[in-house]
């Protein structure tokens, strides 16, 4: 979950996800932009040569796992 402890431990990702959760409550254009930012960031991580090992990619995926909860909460 996107707890305070999570945001303190993973500051940049926590900040991004909190801002995204606020943006998901706004109009279509802002929601689209917020989701696009995260999508593009995940694509960058996937193609970054420093993170090609499965263990590293798994750790990155775990960082963004609270995003799934945010999307499910705002599915409408």
PDB file of C-alpha atoms in Angstrom:
ATOM      1  CA  UNK A   1       0.000   0.000   0.000  1.00  0.00           C
ATOM      2  CA  UNK A   2       0.984   3.619  -0.344  1.00  0.00           C
ATOM      3  CA  UNK A   3       1.653   4.209   3.339  1.00  0.00           C
ATOM      4  CA  UNK A   4       3.680   6.975   4.931  1.00  0.00           C
ATOM      5  CA  UNK A   5       6.407   4.454   5.721  1.00  0.00           C
ATOM      6  CA  UNK A   6       6.552   3.376   2.074  1.00  0.00           C
ATOM      7  CA  UNK A   7       6.791   7.003   0.940  1.00  0.00           C
ATOM      8  CA  UNK A   8       9.576   7.716   3.418  1.00  0.00           C
ATOM      9  CA  UNK A   9      11.556   4.661   2.351  1.00  0.00           C
ATOM     10  CA  UNK A  10      10.994   5.162  -1.415  1.00  0.00           C
ATOM     11  CA  UNK A  11      10.667   8.928  -1.530  1.00  0.00           C
ATOM     12  CA  UNK A  12      10.641   9.644  -5.277  1.00  0.00           C
ATOM     13  CA  UNK A  13       8.368   6.773  -6.229  1.00  0.00           C
ATOM     14  CA  UNK A  14       6.114   7.522  -3.262  1.00  0.00           C
ATOM     15  CA  UNK A  15       5.841  11.160  -4.280  1.00  0.00           C
ATOM     16  CA  UNK A  16       5.068  10.212  -7.866  1.00  0.00           C
ATOM     17  CA  UNK A  17       2.398   7.721  -6.815  1.00  0.00           C
ATOM     18  CA  UNK A  18       0.778  10.149  -4.361  1.00  0.00           C
ATOM     19  CA  UNK A  19       0.582  12.841  -7.016  1.00  0.00           C
ATOM     20  CA  UNK A  20      -0.817  10.275  -9.425  1.00  0.00           C
ATOM     21  CA  UNK A  21      -3.510   9.269  -6.929  1.00  0.00           C
ATOM     22  CA  UNK A  22      -4.559  12.920  -6.712  1.00  0.00           C
ATOM     23  CA  UNK A  23      -4.472  13.278 -10.501  1.00  0.00           C
ATOM     24  CA  UNK A  24      -6.728  10.237 -10.919  1.00  0.00           C
ATOM     25  CA  UNK A  25      -9.498  12.227  -9.231  1.00  0.00           C
ATOM     26  CA  UNK A  26      -9.245  15.012 -11.837  1.00  0.00           C
ATOM     27  CA  UNK A  27     -10.410  15.332 -15.450  1.00  0.00           C
ATOM     28  CA  UNK A  28      -9.500  13.007 -18.321  1.00  0.00           C
ATOM     29  CA  UNK A  29      -6.525  14.993 -19.617  1.00  0.00           C
ATOM     30  CA  UNK A  30      -4.801  15.124 -16.227  1.00  0.00           C
ATOM     31  CA  UNK A  31      -5.506  11.424 -15.565  1.00  0.00           C
ATOM     32  CA  UNK A  32      -4.109  10.534 -18.976  1.00  0.00           C
ATOM     33  CA  UNK A  33      -0.958  12.574 -18.386  1.00  0.00           C
ATOM     34  CA  UNK A  34      -0.355  11.060 -14.934  1.00  0.00           C
ATOM     35  CA  UNK A  35      -0.748   7.510 -16.196  1.00  0.00           C
ATOM     36  CA  UNK A  36       1.458   8.268 -19.219  1.00  0.00           C
ATOM     37  CA  UNK A  37       4.251   9.525 -16.969  1.00  0.00           C
ATOM     38  CA  UNK A  38       4.282   6.277 -15.009  1.00  0.00           C
ATOM     39  CA  UNK A  39       3.991   4.176 -18.170  1.00  0.00           C
ATOM     40  CA  UNK A  40       6.917   5.990 -19.784  1.00  0.00           C
ATOM     41  CA  UNK A  41       9.001   5.682 -16.632  1.00  0.00           C
ATOM     42  CA  UNK A  42       8.395   1.934 -16.497  1.00  0.00           C
ATOM     43  CA  UNK A  43       9.375   1.654 -20.162  1.00  0.00           C
ATOM     44  CA  UNK A  44      12.588   3.568 -19.442  1.00  0.00           C
ATOM     45  CA  UNK A  45      13.386   1.178 -16.584  1.00  0.00           C
ATOM     46  CA  UNK A  46      12.677  -1.842 -18.794  1.00  0.00           C
ATOM     47  CA  UNK A  47      15.113  -0.734 -21.497  1.00  0.00           C
ATOM     48  CA  UNK A  48      17.810   0.665 -19.210  1.00  0.00           C
ATOM     49  CA  UNK A  49      20.915  -1.472 -19.625  1.00  0.00           C
ATOM     50  CA  UNK A  50      21.728  -1.144 -15.906  1.00  0.00           C
ATOM     51  CA  UNK A  51      18.564  -3.046 -14.960  1.00  0.00           C
ATOM     52  CA  UNK A  52      18.546  -6.028 -17.317  1.00  0.00           C
ATOM     53  CA  UNK A  53      18.851  -8.780 -14.715  1.00  0.00           C
ATOM     54  CA  UNK A  54      15.588 -10.374 -13.601  1.00  0.00           C
ATOM     55  CA  UNK A  55      16.288  -9.599  -9.926  1.00  0.00           C
ATOM     56  CA  UNK A  56      16.726  -5.902 -10.657  1.00  0.00           C
ATOM     57  CA  UNK A  57      13.570  -5.765 -12.764  1.00  0.00           C
ATOM     58  CA  UNK A  58      11.645  -7.556 -10.027  1.00  0.00           C
ATOM     59  CA  UNK A  59      12.761  -4.952  -7.484  1.00  0.00           C
ATOM     60  CA  UNK A  60      11.667  -2.149  -9.792  1.00  0.00           C
ATOM     61  CA  UNK A  61       8.298  -3.829 -10.302  1.00  0.00           C
ATOM     62  CA  UNK A  62       7.858  -4.057  -6.531  1.00  0.00           C
ATOM     63  CA  UNK A  63       8.510  -0.322  -6.237  1.00  0.00           C
ATOM     64  CA  UNK A  64       5.543   0.421  -8.472  1.00  0.00           C
ATOM     65  CA  UNK A  65       3.221  -2.239  -7.058  1.00  0.00           C
ATOM     66  CA  UNK A  66       1.087   0.304  -5.127  1.00  0.00           C
ATOM     67  CA  UNK A  67       0.167   1.759  -8.530  1.00  0.00           C
ATOM     68  CA  UNK A  68      -1.982  -1.306  -9.176  1.00  0.00           C
ATOM     69  CA  UNK A  69      -3.973  -0.547  -6.031  1.00  0.00           C
ATOM     70  CA  UNK A  70      -4.430   3.062  -7.108  1.00  0.00           C
ATOM     71  CA  UNK A  71      -5.755   1.987 -10.480  1.00  0.00           C
ATOM     72  CA  UNK A  72      -8.145  -0.525  -8.917  1.00  0.00           C
ATOM     73  CA  UNK A  73      -9.456   2.107  -6.494  1.00  0.00           C
ATOM     74  CA  UNK A  74     -10.142   4.464  -9.404  1.00  0.00           C
ATOM     75  CA  UNK A  75     -11.341   1.943 -11.973  1.00  0.00           C
ATOM     76  CA  UNK A  76     -14.428   3.997 -12.870  1.00  0.00           C
TER      77      UNK A  76
END
